[in-house]
């Protein structure tokens, strides 16, 4: 079955910037550039933890003052957006950040989420933050993560020139490739389809095929109508998926990496051993990912692990 990609995903009319306080400047700069490139509305959403107010017995007036203070801190961002002609509004909500972001996505007509990822705790750069993880696994729209190692020059130019698209997972490869090709057409960018085959799974994945034969089949993942609009390159390699994706991201000077945020084991969730986590932590360019929910909505058949989704939402 052909993948069905929502038009707004590649050409957003409304972008949600999920902001911390203080805001992630690199992530906001990317959201600003995207909104300007697509003439999209920009919504700045910040959620603050109101548990201290509730447990202390403070009045609703105090809670209102706290919301006002949070909004005041974000007003300079909205002013920057409006100064360059972007329609922008600030939304402040009490509650857990991941819950409020996901709730807002279900309520409104948002086409893309942009948020930053940081590296809290002693584990260092393998941690991208529990909020980013929970949103990445549960969002019904593409989520763009601007990680701690992103080089600012990769997004200062609002027109992306090269998109690296990870099609290593068979179940979701057609959806991810279609989405990557749609983005490449909108950005007038080259599209690099990359499949990495782990050495230990070489026999199962390849069978009697050669690497060249597998590479020759990858363009078929992209709808025929897009072949006339996008220059497609292919790469098939043997090795570690994470290392190869990060290496090619740098070697190809990719402006954007597109991938599916596939369900991971509990071990991967705890240790951040999965490909998605490491790519977010170390990538030199923004990463835009489709959650298991978004993949399923587009026709990808992949088993979802509900217990993991619930676990990720509570990671500290």
JSON list of C-alpha atoms in Angstrom, two decimals, residues 5-13 33-34 36-40 111-112 157-163 177-191 222 225-231 256 258 288:
[
{"chain": "A", "resi": 5, "resn": "UNK", "atom": "CA", "xyz": [1.68, 11.79, 3.62]},
{"chain": "A", "resi": 6, "resn": "UNK", "atom": "CA", "xyz": [-0.25, 14.83, 4.83]},
{"chain": "A", "resi": 7, "resn": "UNK", "atom": "CA", "xyz": [0.56, 17.88, 2.65]},
{"chain": "A", "resi": 8, "resn": "UNK", "atom": "CA", "xyz": [1.14, 20.15, 5.64]},
{"chain": "A", "resi": 9, "resn": "UNK", "atom": "CA", "xyz": [3.98, 17.98, 6.88]},
{"chain": "A", "resi": 10, "resn": "UNK", "atom": "CA", "xyz": [6.32, 19.05, 4.09]},
{"chain": "A", "resi": 11, "resn": "UNK", "atom": "CA", "xyz": [4.83, 22.53, 3.64]},
{"chain": "A", "resi": 12, "resn": "UNK", "atom": "CA", "xyz": [3.69, 23.58, 7.12]},
{"chain": "A", "resi": 13, "resn": "UNK", "atom": "CA", "xyz": [1.19, 26.35, 7.65]},
{"chain": "A", "resi": 33, "resn": "UNK", "atom": "CA", "xyz": [13.71, 30.24, 9.69]},
{"chain": "A", "resi": 34, "resn": "UNK", "atom": "CA", "xyz": [11.17, 27.52, 8.88]},
{"chain": "A", "resi": 36, "resn": "UNK", "atom": "CA", "xyz": [9.71, 32.50, 7.39]},
{"chain": "A", "resi": 37, "resn": "UNK", "atom": "CA", "xyz": [10.47, 30.07, 4.56]},
{"chain": "A", "resi": 38, "resn": "UNK", "atom": "CA", "xyz": [6.91, 28.70, 4.46]},
{"chain": "A", "resi": 39, "resn": "UNK", "atom": "CA", "xyz": [5.02, 31.84, 5.54]},
{"chain": "A", "resi": 40, "resn": "UNK", "atom": "CA", "xyz": [3.71, 29.72, 8.40]},
{"chain": "A", "resi": 111, "resn": "UNK", "atom": "CA", "xyz": [1.88, 20.66, 11.01]},
{"chain": "A", "resi": 112, "resn": "UNK", "atom": "CA", "xyz": [5.26, 20.43, 12.71]},
{"chain": "A", "resi": 157, "resn": "UNK", "atom": "CA", "xyz": [19.86, 29.50, 5.09]},
{"chain": "A", "resi": 158, "resn": "UNK", "atom": "CA", "xyz": [16.12, 28.72, 5.11]},
{"chain": "A", "resi": 159, "resn": "UNK", "atom": "CA", "xyz": [16.45, 26.59, 1.96]},
{"chain": "A", "resi": 160, "resn": "UNK", "atom": "CA", "xyz": [17.78, 23.14, 2.78]},
{"chain": "A", "resi": 161, "resn": "UNK", "atom": "CA", "xyz": [20.04, 21.78, 0.06]},
{"chain": "A", "resi": 162, "resn": "UNK", "atom": "CA", "xyz": [20.70, 18.17, 1.04]},
{"chain": "A", "resi": 163, "resn": "UNK", "atom": "CA", "xyz": [18.44, 15.84, 3.01]},
{"chain": "A", "resi": 177, "resn": "UNK", "atom": "CA", "xyz": [11.33, 7.98, 1.92]},
{"chain": "A", "resi": 178, "resn": "UNK", "atom": "CA", "xyz": [8.08, 9.55, 0.69]},
{"chain": "A", "resi": 179, "resn": "UNK", "atom": "CA", "xyz": [8.19, 12.18, 3.43]},
{"chain": "A", "resi": 180, "resn": "UNK", "atom": "CA", "xyz": [11.88, 12.87, 2.77]},
{"chain": "A", "resi": 181, "resn": "UNK", "atom": "CA", "xyz": [11.18, 13.28, -0.95]},
{"chain": "A", "resi": 182, "resn": "UNK", "atom": "CA", "xyz": [8.29, 15.66, -0.26]},
{"chain": "A", "resi": 183, "resn": "UNK", "atom": "CA", "xyz": [10.60, 17.75, 1.91]},
{"chain": "A", "resi": 184, "resn": "UNK", "atom": "CA", "xyz": [13.33, 17.69, -0.73]},
{"chain": "A", "resi": 185, "resn": "UNK", "atom": "CA", "xyz": [10.85, 18.90, -3.36]},
{"chain": "A", "resi": 186, "resn": "UNK", "atom": "CA", "xyz": [9.72, 21.78, -1.14]},
{"chain": "A", "resi": 187, "resn": "UNK", "atom": "CA", "xyz": [13.29, 22.74, -0.15]},
{"chain": "A", "resi": 188, "resn": "UNK", "atom": "CA", "xyz": [14.65, 22.20, -3.68]},
{"chain": "A", "resi": 189, "resn": "UNK", "atom": "CA", "xyz": [17.17, 19.86, -2.13]},
{"chain": "A", "resi": 190, "resn": "UNK", "atom": "CA", "xyz": [19.01, 16.72, -3.13]},
{"chain": "A", "resi": 191, "resn": "UNK", "atom": "CA", "xyz": [17.73, 13.57, -1.42]},
{"chain": "A", "resi": 222, "resn": "UNK", "atom": "CA", "xyz": [9.84, 7.36, -3.67]},
{"chain": "A", "resi": 225, "resn": "UNK", "atom": "CA", "xyz": [5.70, 11.79, -9.50]},
{"chain": "A", "resi": 226, "resn": "UNK", "atom": "CA", "xyz": [8.53, 13.03, -7.28]},
{"chain": "A", "resi": 227, "resn": "UNK", "atom": "CA", "xyz": [11.33, 11.55, -9.38]},
{"chain": "A", "resi": 228, "resn": "UNK", "atom": "CA", "xyz": [10.94, 14.46, -11.78]},
{"chain": "A", "resi": 229, "resn": "UNK", "atom": "CA", "xyz": [11.26, 17.00, -8.98]},
{"chain": "A", "resi": 230, "resn": "UNK", "atom": "CA", "xyz": [14.02, 15.56, -6.80]},
{"chain": "A", "resi": 231, "resn": "UNK", "atom": "CA", "xyz": [17.54, 14.38, -7.51]},
{"chain": "A", "resi": 256, "resn": "UNK", "atom": "CA", "xyz": [18.54, 17.84, 7.60]},
{"chain": "A", "resi": 258, "resn": "UNK", "atom": "CA", "xyz": [14.91, 12.43, 8.25]},
{"chain": "A", "resi": 288, "resn": "UNK", "atom": "CA", "xyz": [13.11, 15.53, 11.79]}
]
